[in-house]
JSON list of C-alpha atoms in Angstrom, two decimals:
[
{"chain": "A", "resi": 1, "resn": "GLY", "atom": "CA", "xyz": [19.33, 8.40, 2.13]},
{"chain": "A", "resi": 2, "resn": "ALA", "atom": "CA", "xyz": [17.07, 7.17, 5.29]},
{"chain": "A", "resi": 3, "resn": "GLY", "atom": "CA", "xyz": [13.71, 5.47, 3.88]},
{"chain": "A", "resi": 4, "resn": "VAL", "atom": "CA", "xyz": [10.70, 5.65, 6.17]},
{"chain": "A", "resi": 5, "resn": "SER", "atom": "CA", "xyz": [10.82, 4.46, 9.49]},
{"chain": "A", "resi": 6, "resn": "GLN", "atom": "CA", "xyz": [8.24, 3.02, 11.74]},
{"chain": "A", "resi": 7, "resn": "SER", "atom": "CA", "xyz": [7.91, 2.31, 15.56]},
{"chain": "A", "resi": 8, "resn": "PRO", "atom": "CA", "xyz": [7.51, -0.21, 17.20]},
{"chain": "A", "resi": 9, "resn": "SER", "atom": "CA", "xyz": [7.60, -2.99, 15.01]},
{"chain": "A", "resi": 10, "resn": "ASN", "atom": "CA", "xyz": [5.40, -4.69, 17.07]},
{"chain": "A", "resi": 11, "resn": "LYS", "atom": "CA", "xyz": [2.91, -4.32, 19.58]},
{"chain": "A", "resi": 12, "resn": "VAL", "atom": "CA", "xyz": [1.08, -6.56, 21.58]},
{"chain": "A", "resi": 13, "resn": "THR", "atom": "CA", "xyz": [-1.84, -4.66, 23.80]},
{"chain": "A", "resi": 14, "resn": "GLU", "atom": "CA", "xyz": [-4.52, -5.70, 25.64]},
{"chain": "A", "resi": 15, "resn": "LYS", "atom": "CA", "xyz": [-8.13, -4.96, 24.75]},
{"chain": "A", "resi": 16, "resn": "GLY", "atom": "CA", "xyz": [-9.09, -1.52, 26.17]},
{"chain": "A", "resi": 17, "resn": "LYS", "atom": "CA", "xyz": [-5.68, -0.02, 26.22]},
{"chain": "A", "resi": 18, "resn": "ASP", "atom": "CA", "xyz": [-4.72, 2.91, 23.92]},
{"chain": "A", "resi": 19, "resn": "VAL", "atom": "CA", "xyz": [-1.55, 2.81, 21.52]},
{"chain": "A", "resi": 20, "resn": "GLU", "atom": "CA", "xyz": [0.33, 5.47, 19.82]},
{"chain": "A", "resi": 21, "resn": "LEU", "atom": "CA", "xyz": [2.11, 4.16, 16.51]},
{"chain": "A", "resi": 22, "resn": "ARG", "atom": "CA", "xyz": [5.02, 6.58, 15.00]},
{"chain": "A", "resi": 23, "resn": "CYS", "atom": "CA", "xyz": [6.13, 7.48, 11.37]},
{"chain": "A", "resi": 24, "resn": "ASP", "atom": "CA", "xyz": [9.25, 9.17, 10.33]},
{"chain": "A", "resi": 25, "resn": "PRO", "atom": "CA", "xyz": [8.77, 10.06, 6.91]},
{"chain": "A", "resi": 26, "resn": "ILE", "atom": "CA", "xyz": [11.76, 10.37, 4.44]},
{"chain": "A", "resi": 27, "resn": "SER", "atom": "CA", "xyz": [13.26, 13.94, 4.81]},
{"chain": "A", "resi": 28, "resn": "GLY", "atom": "CA", "xyz": [11.40, 16.49, 2.46]},
{"chain": "A", "resi": 29, "resn": "HIS", "atom": "CA", "xyz": [8.28, 14.32, 1.83]},
{"chain": "A", "resi": 30, "resn": "THR", "atom": "CA", "xyz": [5.14, 16.81, 2.12]},
{"chain": "A", "resi": 31, "resn": "ALA", "atom": "CA", "xyz": [2.77, 13.99, 2.01]},
{"chain": "A", "resi": 32, "resn": "LEU", "atom": "CA", "xyz": [2.48, 11.11, 4.48]},
{"chain": "A", "resi": 33, "resn": "TYR", "atom": "CA", "xyz": [-0.26, 8.19, 4.35]},
{"chain": "A", "resi": 34, "resn": "TRP", "atom": "CA", "xyz": [-1.45, 5.72, 6.95]},
{"chain": "A", "resi": 35, "resn": "TYR", "atom": "CA", "xyz": [-2.73, 2.30, 5.56]},
{"chain": "A", "resi": 36, "resn": "ARG", "atom": "CA", "xyz": [-3.87, -0.72, 7.79]},
{"chain": "A", "resi": 37, "resn": "GLN", "atom": "CA", "xyz": [-3.52, -4.65, 6.27]},
{"chain": "A", "resi": 38, "resn": "ARG", "atom": "CA", "xyz": [-5.15, -7.18, 8.27]},
{"chain": "A", "resi": 39, "resn": "LEU", "atom": "CA", "xyz": [-4.34, -10.85, 8.07]},
{"chain": "A", "resi": 40, "resn": "GLY", "atom": "CA", "xyz": [-5.43, -12.16, 4.73]},
{"chain": "A", "resi": 41, "resn": "GLN", "atom": "CA", "xyz": [-6.84, -8.69, 3.57]},
{"chain": "A", "resi": 42, "resn": "GLY", "atom": "CA", "xyz": [-5.68, -6.20, 1.17]},
{"chain": "A", "resi": 43, "resn": "LEU", "atom": "CA", "xyz": [-4.37, -2.51, 2.34]},
{"chain": "A", "resi": 44, "resn": "GLU", "atom": "CA", "xyz": [-6.92, -0.11, 3.58]},
{"chain": "A", "resi": 45, "resn": "PHE", "atom": "CA", "xyz": [-6.66, 3.66, 3.03]},
{"chain": "A", "resi": 46, "resn": "LEU", "atom": "CA", "xyz": [-6.88, 5.51, 6.49]},
{"chain": "A", "resi": 47, "resn": "ILE", "atom": "CA", "xyz": [-5.55, 9.02, 6.71]},
{"chain": "A", "resi": 48, "resn": "TYR", "atom": "CA", "xyz": [-3.56, 11.48, 4.35]},
{"chain": "A", "resi": 49, "resn": "PHE", "atom": "CA", "xyz": [-1.48, 14.30, 5.32]},
{"chain": "A", "resi": 50, "resn": "GLN", "atom": "CA", "xyz": [-0.08, 16.67, 2.58]},
{"chain": "A", "resi": 51, "resn": "GLY", "atom": "CA", "xyz": [1.53, 19.48, 4.05]},
{"chain": "A", "resi": 52, "resn": "ASN", "atom": "CA", "xyz": [-0.61, 22.17, 6.11]},
{"chain": "A", "resi": 53, "resn": "SER", "atom": "CA", "xyz": [-3.69, 21.46, 4.64]},
{"chain": "A", "resi": 54, "resn": "ALA", "atom": "CA", "xyz": [-6.24, 19.75, 6.55]},
{"chain": "A", "resi": 55, "resn": "PRO", "atom": "CA", "xyz": [-5.89, 15.84, 6.54]},
{"chain": "A", "resi": 56, "resn": "ASP", "atom": "CA", "xyz": [-8.01, 13.80, 4.79]},
{"chain": "A", "resi": 57, "resn": "LYS", "atom": "CA", "xyz": [-9.75, 11.31, 7.41]},
{"chain": "A", "resi": 58, "resn": "SER", "atom": "CA", "xyz": [-12.20, 9.57, 5.53]},
{"chain": "A", "resi": 59, "resn": "GLY", "atom": "CA", "xyz": [-10.46, 6.10, 5.61]},
{"chain": "A", "resi": 60, "resn": "LEU", "atom": "CA", "xyz": [-10.27, 5.81, 9.32]},
{"chain": "A", "resi": 61, "resn": "PRO", "atom": "CA", "xyz": [-12.84, 3.27, 10.36]},
{"chain": "A", "resi": 62, "resn": "SER", "atom": "CA", "xyz": [-13.69, 4.81, 13.84]},
{"chain": "A", "resi": 63, "resn": "ASP", "atom": "CA", "xyz": [-13.85, 7.70, 16.15]},
{"chain": "A", "resi": 64, "resn": "ARG", "atom": "CA", "xyz": [-11.26, 5.70, 18.22]},
{"chain": "A", "resi": 65, "resn": "PHE", "atom": "CA", "xyz": [-8.81, 6.23, 15.37]},
{"chain": "A", "resi": 66, "resn": "SER", "atom": "CA", "xyz": [-7.10, 9.69, 15.28]},
{"chain": "A", "resi": 67, "resn": "ALA", "atom": "CA", "xyz": [-3.63, 10.83, 13.82]},
{"chain": "A", "resi": 68, "resn": "GLU", "atom": "CA", "xyz": [-1.54, 13.93, 14.00]},
{"chain": "A", "resi": 69, "resn": "ARG", "atom": "CA", "xyz": [1.47, 15.14, 12.12]},
{"chain": "A", "resi": 70, "resn": "THR", "atom": "CA", "xyz": [3.36, 18.25, 12.66]},
{"chain": "A", "resi": 71, "resn": "GLY", "atom": "CA", "xyz": [4.23, 20.25, 9.65]},
{"chain": "A", "resi": 72, "resn": "GLU", "atom": "CA", "xyz": [6.30, 17.64, 7.48]},
{"chain": "A", "resi": 73, "resn": "SER", "atom": "CA", "xyz": [7.76, 15.84, 10.16]},
{"chain": "A", "resi": 74, "resn": "VAL", "atom": "CA", "xyz": [6.72, 12.86, 12.28]},
{"chain": "A", "resi": 75, "resn": "SER", "atom": "CA", "xyz": [3.18, 11.35, 12.26]},
{"chain": "A", "resi": 76, "resn": "THR", "atom": "CA", "xyz": [1.70, 9.41, 15.26]},
{"chain": "A", "resi": 77, "resn": "LEU", "atom": "CA", "xyz": [-1.36, 7.12, 14.73]},
{"chain": "A", "resi": 78, "resn": "THR", "atom": "CA", "xyz": [-3.63, 6.64, 17.96]},
{"chain": "A", "resi": 79, "resn": "ILE", "atom": "CA", "xyz": [-6.22, 4.04, 18.63]},
{"chain": "A", "resi": 80, "resn": "GLN", "atom": "CA", "xyz": [-7.78, 4.09, 21.92]},
{"chain": "A", "resi": 81, "resn": "ARG", "atom": "CA", "xyz": [-9.74, 1.45, 23.64]},
{"chain": "A", "resi": 82, "resn": "THR", "atom": "CA", "xyz": [-8.52, -1.23, 21.35]},
{"chain": "A", "resi": 83, "resn": "GLN", "atom": "CA", "xyz": [-10.29, -3.92, 20.00]},
{"chain": "A", "resi": 84, "resn": "GLN", "atom": "CA", "xyz": [-9.48, -7.30, 18.75]},
{"chain": "A", "resi": 85, "resn": "GLU", "atom": "CA", "xyz": [-10.42, -6.34, 15.22]},
{"chain": "A", "resi": 86, "resn": "ASP", "atom": "CA", "xyz": [-7.82, -3.55, 15.31]},
{"chain": "A", "resi": 87, "resn": "SER", "atom": "CA", "xyz": [-4.99, -6.42, 15.18]},
{"chain": "A", "resi": 88, "resn": "ALA", "atom": "CA", "xyz": [-3.19, -5.66, 12.06]},
{"chain": "A", "resi": 89, "resn": "VAL", "atom": "CA", "xyz": [-0.22, -4.09, 10.30]},
{"chain": "A", "resi": 90, "resn": "TYR", "atom": "CA", "xyz": [-0.39, -0.34, 10.33]},
{"chain": "A", "resi": 91, "resn": "LEU", "atom": "CA", "xyz": [2.03, 0.79, 7.18]},
{"chain": "A", "resi": 92, "resn": "CYS", "atom": "CA", "xyz": [2.71, 4.52, 6.54]},
{"chain": "A", "resi": 93, "resn": "ALA", "atom": "CA", "xyz": [4.06, 5.74, 3.63]},
{"chain": "A", "resi": 94, "resn": "SER", "atom": "CA", "xyz": [5.51, 9.24, 2.16]},
{"chain": "A", "resi": 95, "resn": "THR", "atom": "CA", "xyz": [5.86, 10.78, -1.08]},
{"chain": "A", "resi": 96, "resn": "GLU", "atom": "CA", "xyz": [6.96, 13.95, -2.36]},
{"chain": "A", "resi": 97, "resn": "GLY", "atom": "CA", "xyz": [3.53, 15.07, -3.31]},
{"chain": "A", "resi": 98, "resn": "PHE", "atom": "CA", "xyz": [0.40, 13.80, -4.71]},
{"chain": "A", "resi": 99, "resn": "HIS", "atom": "CA", "xyz": [1.42, 12.64, -8.21]},
{"chain": "A", "resi": 100, "resn": "TYR", "atom": "CA", "xyz": [4.81, 10.75, -7.13]},
{"chain": "A", "resi": 101, "resn": "GLU", "atom": "CA", "xyz": [5.44, 7.43, -6.12]},
{"chain": "A", "resi": 102, "resn": "GLN", "atom": "CA", "xyz": [4.80, 6.29, -2.50]},
{"chain": "A", "resi": 103, "resn": "TYR", "atom": "CA", "xyz": [8.01, 5.12, -0.05]},
{"chain": "A", "resi": 104, "resn": "PHE", "atom": "CA", "xyz": [6.39, 2.37, 2.54]},
{"chain": "A", "resi": 105, "resn": "GLY", "atom": "CA", "xyz": [7.78, 1.88, 5.97]},
{"chain": "A", "resi": 106, "resn": "PRO", "atom": "CA", "xyz": [8.12, -1.70, 7.34]},
{"chain": "A", "resi": 107, "resn": "GLY", "atom": "CA", "xyz": [5.34, -1.46, 9.30]},
{"chain": "A", "resi": 108, "resn": "THR", "atom": "CA", "xyz": [3.79, -1.82, 12.66]},
{"chain": "A", "resi": 109, "resn": "ARG", "atom": "CA", "xyz": [2.63, -5.20, 13.57]},
{"chain": "A", "resi": 110, "resn": "LEU", "atom": "CA", "xyz": [-0.21, -4.43, 16.25]},
{"chain": "A", "resi": 111, "resn": "THR", "atom": "CA", "xyz": [-1.68, -7.41, 18.06]},
{"chain": "A", "resi": 112, "resn": "VAL", "atom": "CA", "xyz": [-4.54, -6.78, 20.74]},
{"chain": "A", "resi": 113, "resn": "THR", "atom": "CA", "xyz": [-5.34, -9.82, 22.85]},
{"chain": "B", "resi": 1, "resn": "LYS", "atom": "CA", "xyz": [-15.46, 3.88, -4.78]},
{"chain": "B", "resi": 2, "resn": "ASN", "atom": "CA", "xyz": [-12.95, 2.63, -7.06]},
{"chain": "B", "resi": 3, "resn": "GLU", "atom": "CA", "xyz": [-13.16, -1.32, -6.97]},
{"chain": "B", "resi": 4, "resn": "VAL", "atom": "CA", "xyz": [-9.55, -3.00, -8.02]},
{"chain": "B", "resi": 5, "resn": "GLU", "atom": "CA", "xyz": [-9.64, -6.58, -9.44]},
{"chain": "B", "resi": 6, "resn": "GLN", "atom": "CA", "xyz": [-6.75, -8.50, -10.01]},
{"chain": "B", "resi": 7, "resn": "SER", "atom": "CA", "xyz": [-6.08, -11.85, -11.42]},
{"chain": "B", "resi": 8, "resn": "PRO", "atom": "CA", "xyz": [-4.88, -14.53, -10.99]},
{"chain": "B", "resi": 9, "resn": "GLN", "atom": "CA", "xyz": [-5.24, -14.42, -7.07]},
{"chain": "B", "resi": 10, "resn": "ASN", "atom": "CA", "xyz": [-2.44, -17.00, -6.94]},
{"chain": "B", "resi": 11, "resn": "LEU", "atom": "CA", "xyz": [0.17, -18.45, -9.87]},
{"chain": "B", "resi": 12, "resn": "THR", "atom": "CA", "xyz": [2.79, -21.04, -9.29]},
{"chain": "B", "resi": 13, "resn": "ALA", "atom": "CA", "xyz": [5.28, -21.05, -12.41]},
{"chain": "B", "resi": 14, "resn": "GLN", "atom": "CA", "xyz": [8.45, -22.30, -13.29]},
{"chain": "B", "resi": 15, "resn": "GLU", "atom": "CA", "xyz": [11.56, -20.44, -13.01]},
{"chain": "B", "resi": 16, "resn": "GLY", "atom": "CA", "xyz": [12.11, -19.11, -16.65]},
{"chain": "B", "resi": 17, "resn": "GLU", "atom": "CA", "xyz": [8.57, -18.49, -17.67]},
{"chain": "B", "resi": 18, "resn": "PHE", "atom": "CA", "xyz": [6.87, -15.34, -18.61]},
{"chain": "B", "resi": 19, "resn": "ILE", "atom": "CA", "xyz": [4.54, -14.19, -16.10]},
{"chain": "B", "resi": 20, "resn": "THR", "atom": "CA", "xyz": [1.64, -11.57, -16.55]},
{"chain": "B", "resi": 21, "resn": "ILE", "atom": "CA", "xyz": [-0.64, -10.44, -13.30]},
{"chain": "B", "resi": 22, "resn": "ASN", "atom": "CA", "xyz": [-3.48, -8.21, -14.57]},
{"chain": "B", "resi": 23, "resn": "CYS", "atom": "CA", "xyz": [-5.53, -5.47, -12.87]},
{"chain": "B", "resi": 24, "resn": "SER", "atom": "CA", "xyz": [-8.57, -4.10, -13.71]},
{"chain": "B", "resi": 25, "resn": "TYR", "atom": "CA", "xyz": [-10.49, -1.17, -11.98]},
{"chain": "B", "resi": 26, "resn": "SER", "atom": "CA", "xyz": [-13.85, 0.90, -12.31]},
{"chain": "B", "resi": 27, "resn": "VAL", "atom": "CA", "xyz": [-13.52, 4.42, -12.03]},
{"chain": "B", "resi": 28, "resn": "GLY", "atom": "CA", "xyz": [-11.09, 6.64, -13.62]},
{"chain": "B", "resi": 29, "resn": "ILE", "atom": "CA", "xyz": [-7.45, 7.06, -12.42]},
{"chain": "B", "resi": 30, "resn": "SER", "atom": "CA", "xyz": [-4.64, 9.58, -12.02]},
{"chain": "B", "resi": 31, "resn": "ALA", "atom": "CA", "xyz": [-2.16, 7.13, -11.64]},
{"chain": "B", "resi": 32, "resn": "LEU", "atom": "CA", "xyz": [-1.82, 3.05, -11.09]},
{"chain": "B", "resi": 33, "resn": "HIS", "atom": "CA", "xyz": [1.09, 1.58, -8.81]},
{"chain": "B", "resi": 34, "resn": "TRP", "atom": "CA", "xyz": [2.31, -2.01, -8.89]},
{"chain": "B", "resi": 35, "resn": "LEU", "atom": "CA", "xyz": [3.61, -2.87, -5.50]},
{"chain": "B", "resi": 36, "resn": "GLN", "atom": "CA", "xyz": [5.59, -5.80, -4.51]},
{"chain": "B", "resi": 37, "resn": "GLN", "atom": "CA", "xyz": [5.32, -7.05, -0.84]},
{"chain": "B", "resi": 38, "resn": "HIS", "atom": "CA", "xyz": [7.77, -9.82, 0.27]},
{"chain": "B", "resi": 39, "resn": "PRO", "atom": "CA", "xyz": [7.21, -12.27, 3.35]},
{"chain": "B", "resi": 40, "resn": "GLY", "atom": "CA", "xyz": [7.85, -10.24, 5.96]},
{"chain": "B", "resi": 41, "resn": "GLY", "atom": "CA", "xyz": [5.58, -7.48, 4.89]},
{"chain": "B", "resi": 42, "resn": "GLY", "atom": "CA", "xyz": [7.97, -5.13, 3.73]},
{"chain": "B", "resi": 43, "resn": "ILE", "atom": "CA", "xyz": [6.27, -3.01, 0.77]},
{"chain": "B", "resi": 44, "resn": "VAL", "atom": "CA", "xyz": [8.22, -1.82, -2.33]},
{"chain": "B", "resi": 45, "resn": "SER", "atom": "CA", "xyz": [6.66, 0.37, -5.35]},
{"chain": "B", "resi": 46, "resn": "LEU", "atom": "CA", "xyz": [7.68, -1.15, -8.53]},
{"chain": "B", "resi": 47, "resn": "PHE", "atom": "CA", "xyz": [6.18, 1.27, -10.79]},
{"chain": "B", "resi": 48, "resn": "MET", "atom": "CA", "xyz": [3.66, 4.25, -11.13]},
{"chain": "B", "resi": 49, "resn": "LEU", "atom": "CA", "xyz": [2.41, 4.99, -14.32]},
{"chain": "B", "resi": 50, "resn": "SER", "atom": "CA", "xyz": [-0.65, 6.80, -15.93]},
{"chain": "B", "resi": 51, "resn": "SER", "atom": "CA", "xyz": [-0.27, 6.03, -19.59]},
{"chain": "B", "resi": 52, "resn": "GLY", "atom": "CA", "xyz": [1.68, 3.68, -21.78]},
{"chain": "B", "resi": 53, "resn": "LYS", "atom": "CA", "xyz": [4.44, 1.17, -20.55]},
{"chain": "B", "resi": 54, "resn": "LYS", "atom": "CA", "xyz": [7.45, 1.55, -18.58]},
{"chain": "B", "resi": 55, "resn": "LYS", "atom": "CA", "xyz": [10.37, -0.97, -18.05]},
{"chain": "B", "resi": 56, "resn": "HIS", "atom": "CA", "xyz": [12.40, -1.42, -15.32]},
{"chain": "B", "resi": 57, "resn": "GLY", "atom": "CA", "xyz": [15.10, -4.62, -15.61]},
{"chain": "B", "resi": 58, "resn": "ARG", "atom": "CA", "xyz": [12.91, -7.87, -15.88]},
{"chain": "B", "resi": 59, "resn": "LEU", "atom": "CA", "xyz": [9.60, -5.96, -15.38]},
{"chain": "B", "resi": 60, "resn": "ILE", "atom": "CA", "xyz": [7.28, -4.45, -17.48]},
{"chain": "B", "resi": 61, "resn": "ALA", "atom": "CA", "xyz": [3.99, -2.52, -16.45]},
{"chain": "B", "resi": 62, "resn": "THR", "atom": "CA", "xyz": [1.23, -1.58, -19.03]},
{"chain": "B", "resi": 63, "resn": "ILE", "atom": "CA", "xyz": [-1.83, 0.46, -18.70]},
{"chain": "B", "resi": 64, "resn": "ASN", "atom": "CA", "xyz": [-4.72, 0.77, -21.03]},
{"chain": "B", "resi": 65, "resn": "ILE", "atom": "CA", "xyz": [-6.66, 4.28, -19.62]},
{"chain": "B", "resi": 66, "resn": "GLN", "atom": "CA", "xyz": [-9.66, 3.63, -21.78]},
{"chain": "B", "resi": 67, "resn": "GLU", "atom": "CA", "xyz": [-10.30, -0.31, -21.06]},
{"chain": "B", "resi": 68, "resn": "LYS", "atom": "CA", "xyz": [-9.33, 0.50, -17.37]},
{"chain": "B", "resi": 69, "resn": "HIS", "atom": "CA", "xyz": [-6.73, -2.35, -17.27]},
{"chain": "B", "resi": 70, "resn": "SER", "atom": "CA", "xyz": [-3.21, -2.65, -16.48]},
{"chain": "B", "resi": 71, "resn": "SER", "atom": "CA", "xyz": [-0.81, -5.44, -16.35]},
{"chain": "B", "resi": 72, "resn": "LEU", "atom": "CA", "xyz": [2.43, -6.50, -15.17]},
{"chain": "B", "resi": 73, "resn": "HIS", "atom": "CA", "xyz": [4.84, -9.00, -16.94]},
{"chain": "B", "resi": 74, "resn": "ILE", "atom": "CA", "xyz": [7.92, -10.68, -15.50]},
{"chain": "B", "resi": 75, "resn": "THR", "atom": "CA", "xyz": [10.18, -11.86, -17.82]},
{"chain": "B", "resi": 76, "resn": "ALA", "atom": "CA", "xyz": [12.88, -14.51, -17.54]},
{"chain": "B", "resi": 77, "resn": "SER", "atom": "CA", "xyz": [11.26, -15.38, -13.64]},
{"chain": "B", "resi": 78, "resn": "HIS", "atom": "CA", "xyz": [13.21, -16.08, -10.81]},
{"chain": "B", "resi": 79, "resn": "PRO", "atom": "CA", "xyz": [12.65, -17.75, -7.67]},
{"chain": "B", "resi": 80, "resn": "ARG", "atom": "CA", "xyz": [13.46, -14.71, -6.00]},
{"chain": "B", "resi": 81, "resn": "ASP", "atom": "CA", "xyz": [10.48, -12.66, -7.70]},
{"chain": "B", "resi": 82, "resn": "SER", "atom": "CA", "xyz": [8.27, -14.96, -5.55]},
{"chain": "B", "resi": 83, "resn": "ALA", "atom": "CA", "xyz": [6.40, -12.51, -3.70]},
{"chain": "B", "resi": 84, "resn": "VAL", "atom": "CA", "xyz": [2.87, -10.67, -3.79]},
{"chain": "B", "resi": 85, "resn": "TYR", "atom": "CA", "xyz": [2.28, -8.03, -6.18]},
{"chain": "B", "resi": 86, "resn": "ILE", "atom": "CA", "xyz": [-0.35, -5.67, -5.81]},
{"chain": "B", "resi": 87, "resn": "CYS", "atom": "CA", "xyz": [-2.04, -3.10, -7.79]},
{"chain": "B", "resi": 88, "resn": "ALA", "atom": "CA", "xyz": [-3.31, 0.21, -6.44]},
{"chain": "B", "resi": 89, "resn": "VAL", "atom": "CA", "xyz": [-5.00, 3.11, -8.25]},
{"chain": "B", "resi": 90, "resn": "LYS", "atom": "CA", "xyz": [-5.25, 6.75, -7.03]},
{"chain": "B", "resi": 91, "resn": "GLY", "atom": "CA", "xyz": [-8.33, 8.99, -7.53]},
{"chain": "B", "resi": 92, "resn": "TYR", "atom": "CA", "xyz": [-7.95, 12.43, -8.52]},
{"chain": "B", "resi": 93, "resn": "GLY", "atom": "CA", "xyz": [-7.50, 13.75, -5.00]},
{"chain": "B", "resi": 94, "resn": "SER", "atom": "CA", "xyz": [-10.19, 15.82, -3.51]},
{"chain": "B", "resi": 95, "resn": "GLY", "atom": "CA", "xyz": [-10.72, 14.27, -0.05]},
{"chain": "B", "resi": 96, "resn": "GLY", "atom": "CA", "xyz": [-13.04, 11.36, 0.57]},
{"chain": "B", "resi": 97, "resn": "GLY", "atom": "CA", "xyz": [-10.71, 8.76, 0.02]},
{"chain": "B", "resi": 98, "resn": "ALA", "atom": "CA", "xyz": [-9.27, 9.88, -3.21]},
{"chain": "B", "resi": 99, "resn": "ASP", "atom": "CA", "xyz": [-6.21, 11.04, -1.89]},
{"chain": "B", "resi": 100, "resn": "GLY", "atom": "CA", "xyz": [-5.23, 7.49, -0.71]},
{"chain": "B", "resi": 101, "resn": "LEU", "atom": "CA", "xyz": [-4.65, 4.55, -2.60]},
{"chain": "B", "resi": 102, "resn": "THR", "atom": "CA", "xyz": [-7.13, 1.77, -3.24]},
{"chain": "B", "resi": 103, "resn": "PHE", "atom": "CA", "xyz": [-5.47, -1.51, -3.43]},
{"chain": "B", "resi": 104, "resn": "GLY", "atom": "CA", "xyz": [-6.31, -4.81, -4.89]},
{"chain": "B", "resi": 105, "resn": "LYS", "atom": "CA", "xyz": [-6.10, -8.14, -2.94]},
{"chain": "B", "resi": 106, "resn": "GLY", "atom": "CA", "xyz": [-2.81, -8.79, -4.59]},
{"chain": "B", "resi": 107, "resn": "THR", "atom": "CA", "xyz": [-1.44, -11.91, -6.68]},
{"chain": "B", "resi": 108, "resn": "HIS", "atom": "CA", "xyz": [0.69, -14.52, -4.73]},
{"chain": "B", "resi": 109, "resn": "LEU", "atom": "CA", "xyz": [3.48, -15.47, -7.29]},
{"chain": "B", "resi": 110, "resn": "ILE", "atom": "CA", "xyz": [5.57, -18.47, -6.13]},
{"chain": "B", "resi": 111, "resn": "ILE", "atom": "CA", "xyz": [8.42, -19.25, -9.08]},
{"chain": "B", "resi": 112, "resn": "GLN", "atom": "CA", "xyz": [9.85, -22.72, -8.69]},
{"chain": "B", "resi": 113, "resn": "PRO", "atom": "CA", "xyz": [13.02, -23.82, -9.50]}
]
């Protein structure tokens, strides 16, 4: 079946602009994660959605970052007033549940100029 | 917060060699993941384990819960195994970042023909 998809694959934006990144999880996967990978760095956890429970937002680096997910479908990660340090690959992963392996999307490469 | 350490950071070996990559973590976990990231960024989950040993083809993953240590082995290594191998651990989940994975910095493996 189809894997996790993300769009856009690449995004170049000017400092100060808002951006919206999209993740389409595998159908039926109740849990969805957003991660960030800065150049030369390891991955960082950003936010976790599980079904209709309140999301775990503890990894979001600032209040400029927010994410939404409607039910068990698409999720969007929004970064307001982008800064150069926001440049990174943003990865989404979905899973059947907490104790299952995660399936990663191809990522969105964000470049803030 | 769990600290995840991988070793070595970089490894270059000849085709056919037996490869071992190590991962240690500081706090008890519910599961440990081994991930493979190829140039271009795509991440594939290789194993998820919480005890014992798992094998898939030429790959073997082991975990020692008491010692908070896991190893990933590659037998009969091949140039196509060249990638970054990432260890990631998962807490018991109750928000506060425990719902997401905590990642090691990765091991850059190059297998020369």
